[in-house]
PDB file of C-alpha atoms in Angstrom:
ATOM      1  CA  UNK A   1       0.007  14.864 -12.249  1.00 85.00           C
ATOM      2  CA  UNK A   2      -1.114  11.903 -10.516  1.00 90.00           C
ATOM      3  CA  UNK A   3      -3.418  11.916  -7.269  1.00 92.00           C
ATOM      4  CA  UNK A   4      -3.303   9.636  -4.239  1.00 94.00           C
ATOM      5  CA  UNK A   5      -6.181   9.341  -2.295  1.00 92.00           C
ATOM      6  CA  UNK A   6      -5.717   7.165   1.081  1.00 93.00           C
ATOM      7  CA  UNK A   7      -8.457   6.107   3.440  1.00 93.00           C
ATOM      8  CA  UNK A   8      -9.334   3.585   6.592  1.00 94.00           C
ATOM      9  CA  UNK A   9      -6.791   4.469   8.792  1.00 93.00           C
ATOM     10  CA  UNK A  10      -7.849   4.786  12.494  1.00 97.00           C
ATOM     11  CA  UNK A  11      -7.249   3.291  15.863  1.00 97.00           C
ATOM     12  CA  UNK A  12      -7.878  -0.789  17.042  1.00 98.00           C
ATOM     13  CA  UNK A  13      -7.343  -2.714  19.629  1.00 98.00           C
ATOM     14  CA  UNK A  14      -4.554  -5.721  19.547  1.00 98.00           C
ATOM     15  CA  UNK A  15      -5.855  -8.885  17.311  1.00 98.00           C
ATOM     16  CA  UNK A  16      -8.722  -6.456  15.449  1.00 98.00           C
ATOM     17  CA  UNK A  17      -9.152  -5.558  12.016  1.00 98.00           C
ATOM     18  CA  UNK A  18      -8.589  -2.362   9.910  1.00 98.00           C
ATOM     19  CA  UNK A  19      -8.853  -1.976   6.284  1.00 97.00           C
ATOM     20  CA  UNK A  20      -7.312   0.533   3.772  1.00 98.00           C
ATOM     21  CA  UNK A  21      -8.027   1.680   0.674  1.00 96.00           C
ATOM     22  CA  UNK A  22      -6.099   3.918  -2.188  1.00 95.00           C
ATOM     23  CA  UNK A  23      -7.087   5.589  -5.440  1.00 92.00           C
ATOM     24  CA  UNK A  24      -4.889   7.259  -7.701  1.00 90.00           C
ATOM     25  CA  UNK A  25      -6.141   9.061 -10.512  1.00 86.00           C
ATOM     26  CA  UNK A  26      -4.908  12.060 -12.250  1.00 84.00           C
ATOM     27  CA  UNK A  27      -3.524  12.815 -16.193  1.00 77.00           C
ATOM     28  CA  UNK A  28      -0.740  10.440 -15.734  1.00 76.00           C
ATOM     29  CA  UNK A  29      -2.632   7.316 -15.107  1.00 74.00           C
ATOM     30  CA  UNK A  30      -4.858   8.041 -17.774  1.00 77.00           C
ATOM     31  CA  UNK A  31      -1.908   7.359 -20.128  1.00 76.00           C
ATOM     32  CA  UNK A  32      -0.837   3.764 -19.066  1.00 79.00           C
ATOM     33  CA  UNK A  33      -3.166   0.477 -19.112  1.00 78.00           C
ATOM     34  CA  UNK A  34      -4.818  -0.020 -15.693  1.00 79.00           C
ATOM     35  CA  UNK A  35      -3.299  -3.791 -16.340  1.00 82.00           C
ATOM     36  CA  UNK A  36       0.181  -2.704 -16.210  1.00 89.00           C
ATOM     37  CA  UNK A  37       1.123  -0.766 -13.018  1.00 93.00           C
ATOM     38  CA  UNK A  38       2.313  -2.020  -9.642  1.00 96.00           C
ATOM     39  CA  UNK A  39       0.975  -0.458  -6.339  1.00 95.00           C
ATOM     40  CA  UNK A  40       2.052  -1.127  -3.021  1.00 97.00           C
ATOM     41  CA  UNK A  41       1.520  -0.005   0.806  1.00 98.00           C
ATOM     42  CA  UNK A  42       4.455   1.181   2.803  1.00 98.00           C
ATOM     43  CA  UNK A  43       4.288   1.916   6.680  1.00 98.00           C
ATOM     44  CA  UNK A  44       6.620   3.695   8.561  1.00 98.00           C
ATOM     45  CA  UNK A  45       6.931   3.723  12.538  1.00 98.00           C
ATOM     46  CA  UNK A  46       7.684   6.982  14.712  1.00 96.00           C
ATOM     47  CA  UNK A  47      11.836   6.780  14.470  1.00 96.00           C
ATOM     48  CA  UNK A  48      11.889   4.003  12.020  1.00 97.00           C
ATOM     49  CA  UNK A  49      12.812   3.851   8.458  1.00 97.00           C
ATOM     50  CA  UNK A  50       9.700   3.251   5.791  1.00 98.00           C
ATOM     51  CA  UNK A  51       9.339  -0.285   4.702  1.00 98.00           C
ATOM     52  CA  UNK A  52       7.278  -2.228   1.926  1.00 98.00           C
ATOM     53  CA  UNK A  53       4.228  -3.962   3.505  1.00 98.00           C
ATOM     54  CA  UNK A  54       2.572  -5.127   0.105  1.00 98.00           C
ATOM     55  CA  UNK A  55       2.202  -4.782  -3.217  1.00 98.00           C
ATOM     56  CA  UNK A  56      -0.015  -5.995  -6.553  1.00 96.00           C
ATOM     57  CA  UNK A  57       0.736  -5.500  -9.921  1.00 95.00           C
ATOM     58  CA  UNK A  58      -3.043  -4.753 -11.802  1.00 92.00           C
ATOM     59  CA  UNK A  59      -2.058  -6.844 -14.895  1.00 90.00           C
ATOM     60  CA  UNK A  60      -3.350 -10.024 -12.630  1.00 86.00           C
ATOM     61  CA  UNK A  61      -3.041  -9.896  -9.259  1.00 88.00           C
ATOM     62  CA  UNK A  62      -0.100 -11.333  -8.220  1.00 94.00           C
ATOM     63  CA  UNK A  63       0.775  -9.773  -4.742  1.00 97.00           C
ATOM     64  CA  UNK A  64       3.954  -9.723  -2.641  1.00 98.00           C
ATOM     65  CA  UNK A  65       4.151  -9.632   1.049  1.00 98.00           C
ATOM     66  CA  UNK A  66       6.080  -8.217   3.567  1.00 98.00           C
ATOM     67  CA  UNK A  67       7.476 -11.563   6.365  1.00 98.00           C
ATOM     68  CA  UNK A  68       6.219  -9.901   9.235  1.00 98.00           C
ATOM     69  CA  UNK A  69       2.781  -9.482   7.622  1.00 98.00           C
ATOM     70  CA  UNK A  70       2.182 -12.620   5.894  1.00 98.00           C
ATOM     71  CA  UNK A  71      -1.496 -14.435   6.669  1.00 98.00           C
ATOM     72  CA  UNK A  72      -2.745 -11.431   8.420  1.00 98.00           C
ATOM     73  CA  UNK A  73      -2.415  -8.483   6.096  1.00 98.00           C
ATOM     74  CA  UNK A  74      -4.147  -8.990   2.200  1.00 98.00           C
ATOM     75  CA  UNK A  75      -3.709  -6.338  -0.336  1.00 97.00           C
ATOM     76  CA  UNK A  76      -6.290  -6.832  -3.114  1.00 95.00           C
ATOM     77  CA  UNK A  77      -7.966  -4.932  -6.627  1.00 90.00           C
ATOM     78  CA  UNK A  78     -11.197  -2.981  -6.119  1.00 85.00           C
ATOM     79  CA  UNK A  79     -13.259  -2.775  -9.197  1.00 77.00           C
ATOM     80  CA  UNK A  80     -12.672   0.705 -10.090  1.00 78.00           C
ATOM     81  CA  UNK A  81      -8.921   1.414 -11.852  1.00 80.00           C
ATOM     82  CA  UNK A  82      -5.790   1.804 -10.044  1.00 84.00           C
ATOM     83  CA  UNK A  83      -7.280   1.241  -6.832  1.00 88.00           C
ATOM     84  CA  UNK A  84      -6.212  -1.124  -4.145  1.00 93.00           C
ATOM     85  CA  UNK A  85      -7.229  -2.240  -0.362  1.00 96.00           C
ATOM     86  CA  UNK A  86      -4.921  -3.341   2.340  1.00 98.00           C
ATOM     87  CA  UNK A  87      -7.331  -5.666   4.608  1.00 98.00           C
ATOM     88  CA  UNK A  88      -5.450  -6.056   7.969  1.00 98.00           C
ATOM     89  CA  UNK A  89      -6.077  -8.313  10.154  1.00 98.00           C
ATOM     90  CA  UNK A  90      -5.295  -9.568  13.833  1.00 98.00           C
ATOM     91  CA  UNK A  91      -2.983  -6.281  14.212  1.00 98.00           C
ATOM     92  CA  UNK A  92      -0.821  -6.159  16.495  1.00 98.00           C
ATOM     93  CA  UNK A  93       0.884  -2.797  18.532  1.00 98.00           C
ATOM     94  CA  UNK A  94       4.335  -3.384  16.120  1.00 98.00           C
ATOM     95  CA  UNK A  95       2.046  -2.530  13.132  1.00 98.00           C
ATOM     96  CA  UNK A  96       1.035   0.873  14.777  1.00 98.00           C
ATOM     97  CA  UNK A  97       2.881   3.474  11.981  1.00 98.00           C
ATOM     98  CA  UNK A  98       1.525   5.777   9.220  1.00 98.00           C
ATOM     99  CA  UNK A  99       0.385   4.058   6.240  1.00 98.00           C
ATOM    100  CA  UNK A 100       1.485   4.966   2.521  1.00 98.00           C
ATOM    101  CA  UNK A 101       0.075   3.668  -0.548  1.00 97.00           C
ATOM    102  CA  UNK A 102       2.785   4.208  -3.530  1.00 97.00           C
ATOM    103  CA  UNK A 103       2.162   3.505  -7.648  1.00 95.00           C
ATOM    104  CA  UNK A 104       4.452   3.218 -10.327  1.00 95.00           C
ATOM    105  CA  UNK A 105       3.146   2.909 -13.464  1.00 93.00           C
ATOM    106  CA  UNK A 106       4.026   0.696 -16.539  1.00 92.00           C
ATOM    107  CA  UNK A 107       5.871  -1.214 -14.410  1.00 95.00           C
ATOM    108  CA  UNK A 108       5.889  -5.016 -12.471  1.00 95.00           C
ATOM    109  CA  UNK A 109       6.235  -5.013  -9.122  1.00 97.00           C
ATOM    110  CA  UNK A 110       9.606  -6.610  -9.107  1.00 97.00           C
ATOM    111  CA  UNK A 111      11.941  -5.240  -6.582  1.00 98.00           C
ATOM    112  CA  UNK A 112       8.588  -3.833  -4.939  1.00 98.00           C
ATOM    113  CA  UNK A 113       9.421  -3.106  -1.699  1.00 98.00           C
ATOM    114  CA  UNK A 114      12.173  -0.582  -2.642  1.00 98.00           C
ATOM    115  CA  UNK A 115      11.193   2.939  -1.993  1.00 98.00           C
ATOM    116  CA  UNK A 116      13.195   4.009  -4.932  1.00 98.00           C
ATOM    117  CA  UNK A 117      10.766   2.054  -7.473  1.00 98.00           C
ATOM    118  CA  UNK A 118       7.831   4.959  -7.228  1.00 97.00           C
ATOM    119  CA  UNK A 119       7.722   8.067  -8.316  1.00 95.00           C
ATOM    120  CA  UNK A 120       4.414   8.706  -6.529  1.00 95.00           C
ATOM    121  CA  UNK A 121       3.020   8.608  -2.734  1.00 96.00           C
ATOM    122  CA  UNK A 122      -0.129   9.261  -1.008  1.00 96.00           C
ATOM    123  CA  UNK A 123      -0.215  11.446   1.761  1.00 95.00           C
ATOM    124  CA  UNK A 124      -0.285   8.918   4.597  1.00 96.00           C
ATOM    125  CA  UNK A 125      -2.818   7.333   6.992  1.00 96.00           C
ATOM    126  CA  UNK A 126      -2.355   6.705  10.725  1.00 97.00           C
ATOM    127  CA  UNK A 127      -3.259   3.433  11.983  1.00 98.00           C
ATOM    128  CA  UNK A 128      -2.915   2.916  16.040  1.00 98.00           C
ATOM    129  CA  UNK A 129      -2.895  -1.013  17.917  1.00 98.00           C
ATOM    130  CA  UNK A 130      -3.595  -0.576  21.152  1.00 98.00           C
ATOM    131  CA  UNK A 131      -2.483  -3.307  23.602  1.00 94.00           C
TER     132      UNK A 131
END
C-alpha cells in the first residue's frame, strides 16, 4: 500500500503565497529507487474537471508546468524521499480548487499531466484566493 500525506492548504488573499507539501510512504515505495518515480500536483475546481498543475521526476529534478501556472507556481524535492512541495505564489481567485498530489512509481514523468499515469492520490487539500 502506498500512503499520501498532503499538507499547506488554506485560505489567501489575491497575489499571496501558499505552499504545499506531500509525502508518500508505504510498502510500495519502499520497493522502487527514490530516483526513479514521478510526482505531480493536480487541482480541481468546484464543477471543473481535474487538471495537472506540476510535476518532478526524483531521478533529477526536471519539472513540468502547467501554462496557466508558469513563473508563479514551483514544485520542488524536499530532502526526505518521495516528498515534494508546491510553492505558490502571487495566487490568484482562478487557482482557488482542491489540491492533489499524485505518484507513480518507476516511472518518468512523460505524459505527466494525464490523470491516467498514477495509480495513487492523496486525499486532497483546499486552497481558497480571495479577491
Amino acid at each position: 500500500q502506498v500512503q499520501l500525506v498532503e499538507s499547506g492548504g488554506g485560505s489567501v488573499q489575491a497575489g499571496g503565497s501558499l505552499r504545499l507539501s506531500c509525502a508518500a510512504s508505504g510498502s510500495i515505495a519502499n520497493i522502487y529507487s527514490p530516483d526513479s518515480n514521478c510526482m505531480a500536483w493536480f487541482r480541481q475546481a468546484s464543477g471543473k474537471e481535474r487538471e495537472g498543475v506540476a510535476a518532478l521526476y526524483t531521478g533529477g529534478g526536471s519539472t513540468n508546468y502547467a501554462d496557466s501556472v508558469k513563473g508563479r507556481f514551483t514544485i520542488s524535492q524536499d530532502n526526505a524521499k518521495n516528498t515534494v512541495s508546491l510553492q505558490m505564489n502571487s495566487l490568484k481567485p482562478e487557482d482557488t480548487a482542491i489540491y492533489y498530489c499524485a505518484i507513480v512509481f518507476g516511472s518518468t514523468c512523460d505524459g505527466w499531466a494525464r490523470r491516467s499515469k498514477y495509480p495513487y492520490w492523496g486525499q486532497g487539500t483546499q486552497v481558497t484566493v480571495s479577491s
